Amino acid sequence: MAAELSGKSVLVTGAGGFIGSHLTEALVKHGCRVRALIHYNATSFIANLNHADRNILSEIEIVFGDVQDGHFCDKMTEGIEIVFHLAALIGIPYSYVAPVSYVQTNITGTVNLLNASLKNSVEHFLHTSTSEVYGTAVYTPIDEKHPLQGQSPYSATKIGADKLVESYHRAFGLNATVMRPFNTFGPRQSLRAVIPTIVTQAIRSDEVRIGSTTPKRDMTFVLDNADAYLKAAGRTDLGGETIHYGTGKSYSIGEIIKLVGGILGKKLKVIEDRERIRPEKSEVMELICDYSKAKKLLGWSPGYDLEKGLREVIDFFNDPSLEIPDRYHI
Ligand SMILES: NC(=O)c1ccc[n+]([C@@H]2O[C@H](COP(=O)([O-])OP(=O)(O)OC[C@H]3O[C@@H](n4cnc5c(N)ncnc54)[C@H](O)[C@@H]3O)[C@@H](O)[C@H]2O)c1
């Protein structure tokens, strides 16, 4: 399916992140020449790309920088045919206390990359949105016509970025597609996210501290997510489209804890931790994806079910060489 990608020069922003690192590896495997943007840091730490296969890593051009710098984005996009834009601030709790940072990274960063992509005649710009743009579902399963609701500063900045992408397609003819994954999980994900939070506690003890067990989420395994980008990337006819990726099934956090306990052979005690709860009107109670558009346009459907994916996450965090700090804040 992704044969047309072989030999393409591509840029992945957020390549040190959870999804970006898996996507970067997948693109190298498909014969792409990959430039990987890692958020500049003083120690040259390449974050999740450290988990990549060494042979693959040696084929990647690693660039350090910041999407907030338009001049840098112009340079970084030179010679690039396809942009996979994943760099973002994504933590919802941090967006309550540092909303301006979210505007600068998620909105200004996206417009910088859009301008750079126009200047450098990029063939396809794939922007990464999120199902958080819907807030609590008005109806389920959620299709691409569902109304947008800015239920957190994070979600509001992603809505802004998505609309800028749409406008660059309409106003300037940029072949730009909005990829909208529902919740994604898998190895390498930050311990801030719900599944790593549950799994790491469950491996170490018989107790799980969690904000709330009732919200329901549609969980896509990260390699399925990468597969969606591969299927969309080489297409020149998707400009202006927004496409959902999800499984069409949702699980409550309580059900996920039970599944993890079942795999580990433990009966886990759940302790509600008030500090982890979102403000009442900001909590998103249910997300279920209608992915029929992805199926129809791209022939994409998820290959992993939740239990199969959870087993891979548990294997990843069970590795004794992996350092898991005791406490994570925002
Ligand atoms: N994880 C999910 O469940 C999920 C679901 C839907 C959508 N998304 C979207 O997918 C994308 C990737 O998410 P992820 O889970 O891999 O998150 P992540 O936090 O692991 O990755 C984001 C990356 O962006 C980088 N970054 C942040 N600010 C930057 C800046 N100013 N300049 C350059 N790089 C910067 C970070 O260093 C990080 O490596 C995001 O756009 C997110 O909104 C994630």
Coordinates of C-alpha atoms and ligand atoms in Angstrom, one line a residue:
M1 CA 0.0 0.0 0.0
A2 CA 2.8 2.4 0.9
A3 CA 5.0 1.4 -2.1
E4 CA 4.7 5.0 -3.5
L5 CA 6.5 6.3 -0.4
S6 CA 9.8 4.6 -1.1
G7 CA 12.5 7.1 -1.8
K8 CA 10.4 10.1 -0.6
S9 CA 12.0 12.8 1.5
V10 CA 9.8 13.3 4.5
L11 CA 9.9 15.3 7.7
V12 CA 8.4 14.1 11.0
T13 CA 7.9 16.7 13.7
G14 CA 7.5 15.3 17.2
A15 CA 9.8 12.4 16.2
G16 CA 11.0 12.0 19.7
G17 CA 7.5 11.6 20.9
F18 CA 5.4 8.5 21.5
I19 CA 3.6 8.3 18.1
G20 CA 6.3 10.1 16.2
S21 CA 9.0 7.7 17.1
H22 CA 7.0 4.7 15.9
L23 CA 6.0 6.5 12.7
T24 CA 9.6 7.5 12.0
E25 CA 10.7 3.9 12.3
A26 CA 7.8 2.7 10.0
L27 CA 8.7 5.4 7.4
V28 CA 12.4 4.2 7.3
K29 CA 11.2 0.6 6.9
H30 CA 9.1 1.8 3.9
G31 CA 12.2 3.3 2.2
C32 CA 11.7 7.0 3.0
R33 CA 14.5 9.4 3.6
V34 CA 13.5 10.7 7.0
R35 CA 14.4 14.0 8.6
A36 CA 13.3 13.7 12.3
L37 CA 12.7 16.9 14.3
I38 CA 13.5 16.5 18.0
H39 CA 12.5 19.4 20.3
Y40 CA 15.8 21.2 21.0
N41 CA 17.2 20.5 24.4
A42 CA 20.6 21.2 26.0
T43 CA 21.6 17.5 26.3
S44 CA 20.9 16.4 22.7
F45 CA 18.5 13.8 24.1
I46 CA 16.6 12.0 21.3
A47 CA 13.9 10.8 23.7
N48 CA 11.8 7.9 22.3
L49 CA 14.0 7.5 19.3
N50 CA 16.4 5.9 21.8
H51 CA 14.1 2.8 21.6
A52 CA 14.5 2.6 17.8
D53 CA 16.4 -0.2 16.2
R54 CA 20.1 0.9 15.9
N55 CA 20.2 0.2 12.1
I56 CA 17.1 2.2 11.5
L57 CA 18.4 5.1 13.7
S58 CA 21.6 5.3 11.6
E59 CA 19.4 6.0 8.6
I60 CA 17.6 9.0 10.1
E61 CA 18.7 12.6 9.8
I62 CA 18.1 14.0 13.2
V63 CA 17.5 17.7 13.6
F64 CA 17.0 19.6 16.8
G65 CA 14.8 22.7 16.9
D66 CA 11.5 24.3 17.8
V67 CA 8.4 24.7 15.7
Q68 CA 7.8 28.0 17.3
D69 CA 10.6 29.4 15.2
G70 CA 9.4 30.2 11.7
H71 CA 12.8 30.8 10.2
F72 CA 13.9 27.4 11.5
C73 CA 10.8 25.7 10.0
D74 CA 11.6 27.2 6.6
K75 CA 15.1 25.7 6.7
M76 CA 13.9 22.4 8.1
T77 CA 11.4 21.9 5.3
E78 CA 13.8 22.5 2.4
G79 CA 13.9 19.5 0.1
I80 CA 11.0 17.8 1.9
E81 CA 8.2 16.2 -0.1
I82 CA 5.9 15.1 2.7
V83 CA 5.5 16.6 6.2
F84 CA 4.1 14.6 9.1
H85 CA 3.3 17.2 11.7
L86 CA 3.0 15.6 15.2
A87 CA 4.9 18.0 17.4
A88 CA 2.6 19.4 20.0
L89 CA 2.1 20.0 23.7
I90 CA -0.5 17.3 24.5
G91 CA -1.0 17.1 28.3
I92 CA -4.4 18.3 29.2
P93 CA -3.6 19.1 32.9
Y94 CA -0.6 21.3 31.9
S95 CA -2.9 23.1 29.4
Y96 CA -5.0 24.4 32.4
V97 CA -1.9 26.1 33.9
A98 CA 0.1 27.1 30.8
P99 CA -2.4 27.8 28.0
V100 CA -0.3 30.3 26.2
S101 CA 2.4 27.7 25.7
Y102 CA -0.2 25.6 24.0
V103 CA -1.1 28.5 21.7
Q104 CA 2.5 29.0 20.8
T105 CA 3.4 25.4 20.1
N106 CA 0.2 24.0 18.7
I107 CA -1.1 27.0 16.8
T108 CA 1.9 29.2 16.0
G109 CA 4.0 26.1 15.5
T110 CA 1.5 24.7 13.0
V111 CA 1.2 28.0 11.0
N112 CA 5.0 28.2 10.8
L113 CA 5.1 24.7 9.3
L114 CA 2.2 25.5 6.9
N115 CA 4.0 28.6 5.7
A116 CA 7.3 26.7 5.3
S117 CA 5.5 23.9 3.5
L118 CA 4.0 26.4 1.0
K119 CA 7.4 28.1 0.4
N120 CA 9.1 24.7 -0.2
S121 CA 6.4 23.2 -2.4
V122 CA 5.7 20.3 -0.1
E123 CA 3.5 17.7 -1.8
H124 CA 1.4 16.6 1.2
F125 CA 1.1 18.1 4.7
L126 CA -0.3 15.6 7.2
H127 CA -1.4 17.4 10.3
T128 CA -2.2 15.5 13.5
S129 CA -5.4 16.5 15.3
T130 CA -7.1 14.7 18.2
S131 CA -10.5 13.4 19.2
E132 CA -10.3 15.8 22.1
V133 CA -11.6 18.5 19.7
Y134 CA -15.1 17.0 20.2
G135 CA -15.3 17.3 23.9
T136 CA -17.9 15.0 25.4
A137 CA -19.8 13.3 22.5
V138 CA -23.1 14.8 21.5
Y139 CA -23.7 11.6 19.6
T140 CA -21.8 8.3 19.2
P141 CA -20.0 6.9 17.3
I142 CA -18.4 10.2 16.4
D143 CA -18.0 10.9 12.7
E144 CA -16.1 13.8 11.1
K145 CA -19.3 15.9 11.1
H146 CA -19.6 16.0 14.9
P147 CA -19.5 19.5 16.3
L148 CA -16.2 20.8 17.8
Q149 CA -16.2 21.8 21.5
G150 CA -13.2 23.4 23.2
Q151 CA -13.4 21.6 26.4
S152 CA -9.8 22.2 27.5
P153 CA -7.2 24.7 26.4
Y154 CA -5.4 21.8 24.7
S155 CA -8.5 20.9 22.7
A156 CA -9.0 24.6 21.8
T157 CA -5.5 25.0 20.4
K158 CA -5.9 21.8 18.4
I159 CA -9.2 23.1 16.9
G160 CA -7.3 26.3 16.0
A161 CA -4.5 24.4 14.4
D162 CA -6.9 22.1 12.5
K163 CA -8.8 25.1 11.1
L164 CA -5.5 26.8 10.0
V165 CA -4.6 23.6 8.1
E166 CA -8.1 23.6 6.4
S167 CA -7.6 27.3 5.5
Y168 CA -4.2 26.7 3.9
H169 CA -5.8 24.1 1.7
R170 CA -8.8 26.4 0.8
A171 CA -6.9 29.7 0.5
F172 CA -3.5 28.6 -0.9
G173 CA -4.1 25.1 -2.4
L174 CA -1.8 23.3 0.0
N175 CA -2.4 19.5 -0.2
A176 CA -3.1 19.3 3.5
T177 CA -4.9 16.5 5.4
V178 CA -6.1 16.5 9.0
M179 CA -5.4 13.1 10.6
R180 CA -7.6 12.8 13.7
P181 CA -6.6 9.9 15.9
F182 CA -8.7 8.9 18.9
N183 CA -6.8 7.9 22.0
T184 CA -3.7 6.1 21.1
F185 CA -1.7 3.7 23.3
G186 CA 1.4 1.5 23.1
P187 CA 5.0 1.0 24.2
R188 CA 7.0 4.3 24.8
Q189 CA 3.9 6.3 25.8
S190 CA 4.4 8.9 28.6
L191 CA 3.5 7.8 32.1
R192 CA 1.1 10.8 32.1
A193 CA -1.2 8.9 29.9
V194 CA -3.9 6.7 31.3
I195 CA -2.8 3.2 30.1
P196 CA 0.9 3.6 31.2
T197 CA -0.3 5.0 34.5
I198 CA -2.4 1.9 35.1
V199 CA 0.1 -0.6 33.7
T200 CA 3.1 0.6 35.7
Q201 CA 1.2 0.7 38.9
A202 CA -0.3 -2.7 38.3
I203 CA 3.1 -4.3 37.5
R204 CA 4.6 -2.9 40.8
S205 CA 1.7 -3.4 43.2
D206 CA -1.9 -4.6 43.6
E207 CA -3.3 -1.1 43.7
V208 CA -4.0 1.5 41.0
R209 CA -4.5 5.2 41.9
I210 CA -6.5 6.9 39.2
G211 CA -8.6 10.0 38.8
S212 CA -11.9 8.4 37.6
T213 CA -12.9 5.0 36.4
T214 CA -16.0 6.1 34.5
P215 CA -14.7 8.1 31.4
K216 CA -14.9 5.9 28.2
R217 CA -12.3 6.0 25.5
D218 CA -11.7 4.4 22.1
M219 CA -8.1 3.1 22.2
T220 CA -6.1 2.6 19.0
F221 CA -2.8 0.8 19.1
V222 CA 0.1 3.0 18.0
L223 CA 1.2 0.8 15.1
D224 CA -2.3 1.0 13.7
N225 CA -2.0 4.7 14.0
A226 CA 1.3 4.7 12.1
D227 CA -0.3 2.5 9.4
A228 CA -3.0 5.1 8.9
Y229 CA -0.3 7.8 8.1
L230 CA 1.5 5.4 5.7
K231 CA -1.8 4.7 3.8
A232 CA -2.6 8.5 3.6
A233 CA 0.9 9.9 3.0
G234 CA 1.4 9.1 -0.7
R235 CA -2.0 10.4 -1.7
T236 CA -2.4 13.6 -3.6
D237 CA -6.2 13.6 -3.6
L238 CA -6.9 14.0 0.2
G239 CA -6.3 17.7 0.5
G240 CA -8.9 19.3 2.8
E241 CA -10.1 16.1 4.2
T242 CA -10.3 15.3 8.0
I243 CA -10.0 11.6 8.7
H244 CA -10.7 9.7 11.9
Y245 CA -8.7 6.7 13.2
G246 CA -10.1 4.6 16.0
T247 CA -11.6 1.2 16.7
G248 CA -15.3 1.9 17.0
K249 CA -15.3 0.4 20.5
S250 CA -15.0 2.2 23.8
Y251 CA -13.9 1.0 27.2
S252 CA -14.3 2.7 30.6
I253 CA -11.1 3.2 32.6
G254 CA -12.5 0.7 35.1
E255 CA -12.8 -1.9 32.3
I256 CA -9.2 -1.3 31.2
I257 CA -7.9 -1.7 34.8
K258 CA -9.8 -5.1 34.9
L259 CA -8.3 -6.2 31.6
V260 CA -4.8 -5.3 32.8
G261 CA -5.4 -7.2 36.1
G262 CA -6.6 -10.2 34.1
I263 CA -3.4 -10.2 31.9
L264 CA -1.2 -9.9 35.0
G265 CA -3.3 -12.5 37.0
K266 CA -4.0 -9.9 39.7
K267 CA -7.2 -8.5 41.3
L268 CA -6.3 -4.8 41.4
K269 CA -7.7 -2.5 44.0
V270 CA -8.7 0.9 42.6
I271 CA -8.1 4.1 44.6
E272 CA -9.6 7.3 43.4
D273 CA -7.0 10.1 43.4
R274 CA -8.8 13.5 43.5
E275 CA -5.6 15.3 42.2
R276 CA -5.9 13.5 38.9
I277 CA -9.5 14.5 38.2
R278 CA -10.2 17.2 35.5
P279 CA -12.5 20.1 36.3
E280 CA -16.0 18.8 36.0
K281 CA -17.1 20.7 32.9
S282 CA -13.7 19.9 31.2
E283 CA -13.8 16.1 31.6
V284 CA -14.7 14.3 28.4
M285 CA -17.0 11.4 29.4
E286 CA -17.1 9.3 26.2
L287 CA -15.3 9.1 22.9
I288 CA -16.1 6.4 20.3
C289 CA -14.8 6.6 16.8
D290 CA -16.7 6.1 13.5
Y291 CA -13.8 5.3 11.2
S292 CA -15.8 4.4 8.1
K293 CA -14.3 7.3 6.2
A294 CA -10.7 6.0 6.8
K295 CA -11.9 2.6 5.7
K296 CA -13.6 3.9 2.6
L297 CA -10.9 6.4 1.5
L298 CA -7.8 4.5 2.5
G299 CA -8.8 0.9 3.2
W300 CA -7.6 1.4 6.8
S301 CA -9.0 -0.5 9.7
P302 CA -7.4 -1.3 13.1
G303 CA -5.4 -4.5 13.3
Y304 CA -5.0 -4.6 17.1
D305 CA -7.7 -5.1 19.7
L306 CA -7.3 -3.6 23.2
E307 CA -6.1 -6.8 24.9
K308 CA -3.4 -7.6 22.3
G309 CA -2.1 -4.0 22.5
L310 CA -2.2 -4.1 26.3
R311 CA 0.0 -7.2 26.3
E312 CA 2.7 -5.3 24.3
V313 CA 2.5 -2.3 26.7
I314 CA 2.9 -4.6 29.7
D315 CA 5.9 -6.3 28.0
F316 CA 7.5 -2.9 27.4
F317 CA 7.1 -1.7 31.0
N318 CA 8.1 -5.1 32.4
D319 CA 11.6 -4.7 31.0
P320 CA 13.8 -4.5 34.1
S321 CA 16.3 -2.2 32.3
L322 CA 13.6 0.4 31.8
E323 CA 13.8 3.1 34.5
I324 CA 10.4 4.1 35.8
P325 CA 10.5 7.1 38.2
D326 CA 8.3 7.0 41.3
R327 CA 6.2 10.1 40.8
Y328 CA 5.0 12.0 37.8
H329 CA 3.4 15.4 38.2
I330 CA 1.7 17.4 35.4
Ligands
LIG1 N1 -1.3 10.1 22.4 C1 -2.6 10.2 22.1 O1 -3.4 9.5 22.6 C2 -3.0 11.1 21.0 C3 -4.3 11.0 20.5 C4 -4.8 11.9 19.5 C5 -3.9 12.8 18.9 N2 -2.6 12.8 19.4 C6 -1.7 13.8 18.8 O2 -0.6 13.1 18.2 C7 0.6 13.9 18.3 C8 1.7 13.2 18.9 O3 1.3 12.8 20.3 P1 2.1 11.9 21.2 O4 1.2 11.1 22.1 O5 3.2 11.2 20.5 O6 2.8 13.1 22.2 P2 4.3 13.3 22.7 O7 4.2 14.3 23.7 O8 4.9 12.0 23.0 O9 5.0 13.9 21.4 C9 4.9 15.2 21.0 C10 6.3 15.6 20.6 O10 6.3 17.0 20.3 C11 7.5 17.6 20.7 N3 7.4 19.1 20.9 C12 6.7 19.7 21.8 N4 6.8 21.0 21.7 C13 7.6 21.2 20.6 C14 8.2 22.3 19.9 N5 7.9 23.6 20.4 N6 9.0 22.2 18.9 C15 9.3 20.9 18.5 N7 8.8 19.8 19.0 C16 8.0 20.0 20.1 C17 7.7 16.9 22.1 O11 9.1 17.1 22.5 C18 7.3 15.5 21.8 O12 8.4 14.7 21.4 C19 0.2 15.2 18.9 O13 -0.1 16.2 17.9 C20 -1.1 14.9 19.7 O14 -1.9 16.0 19.8 C21 -2.1 12.0 20.4

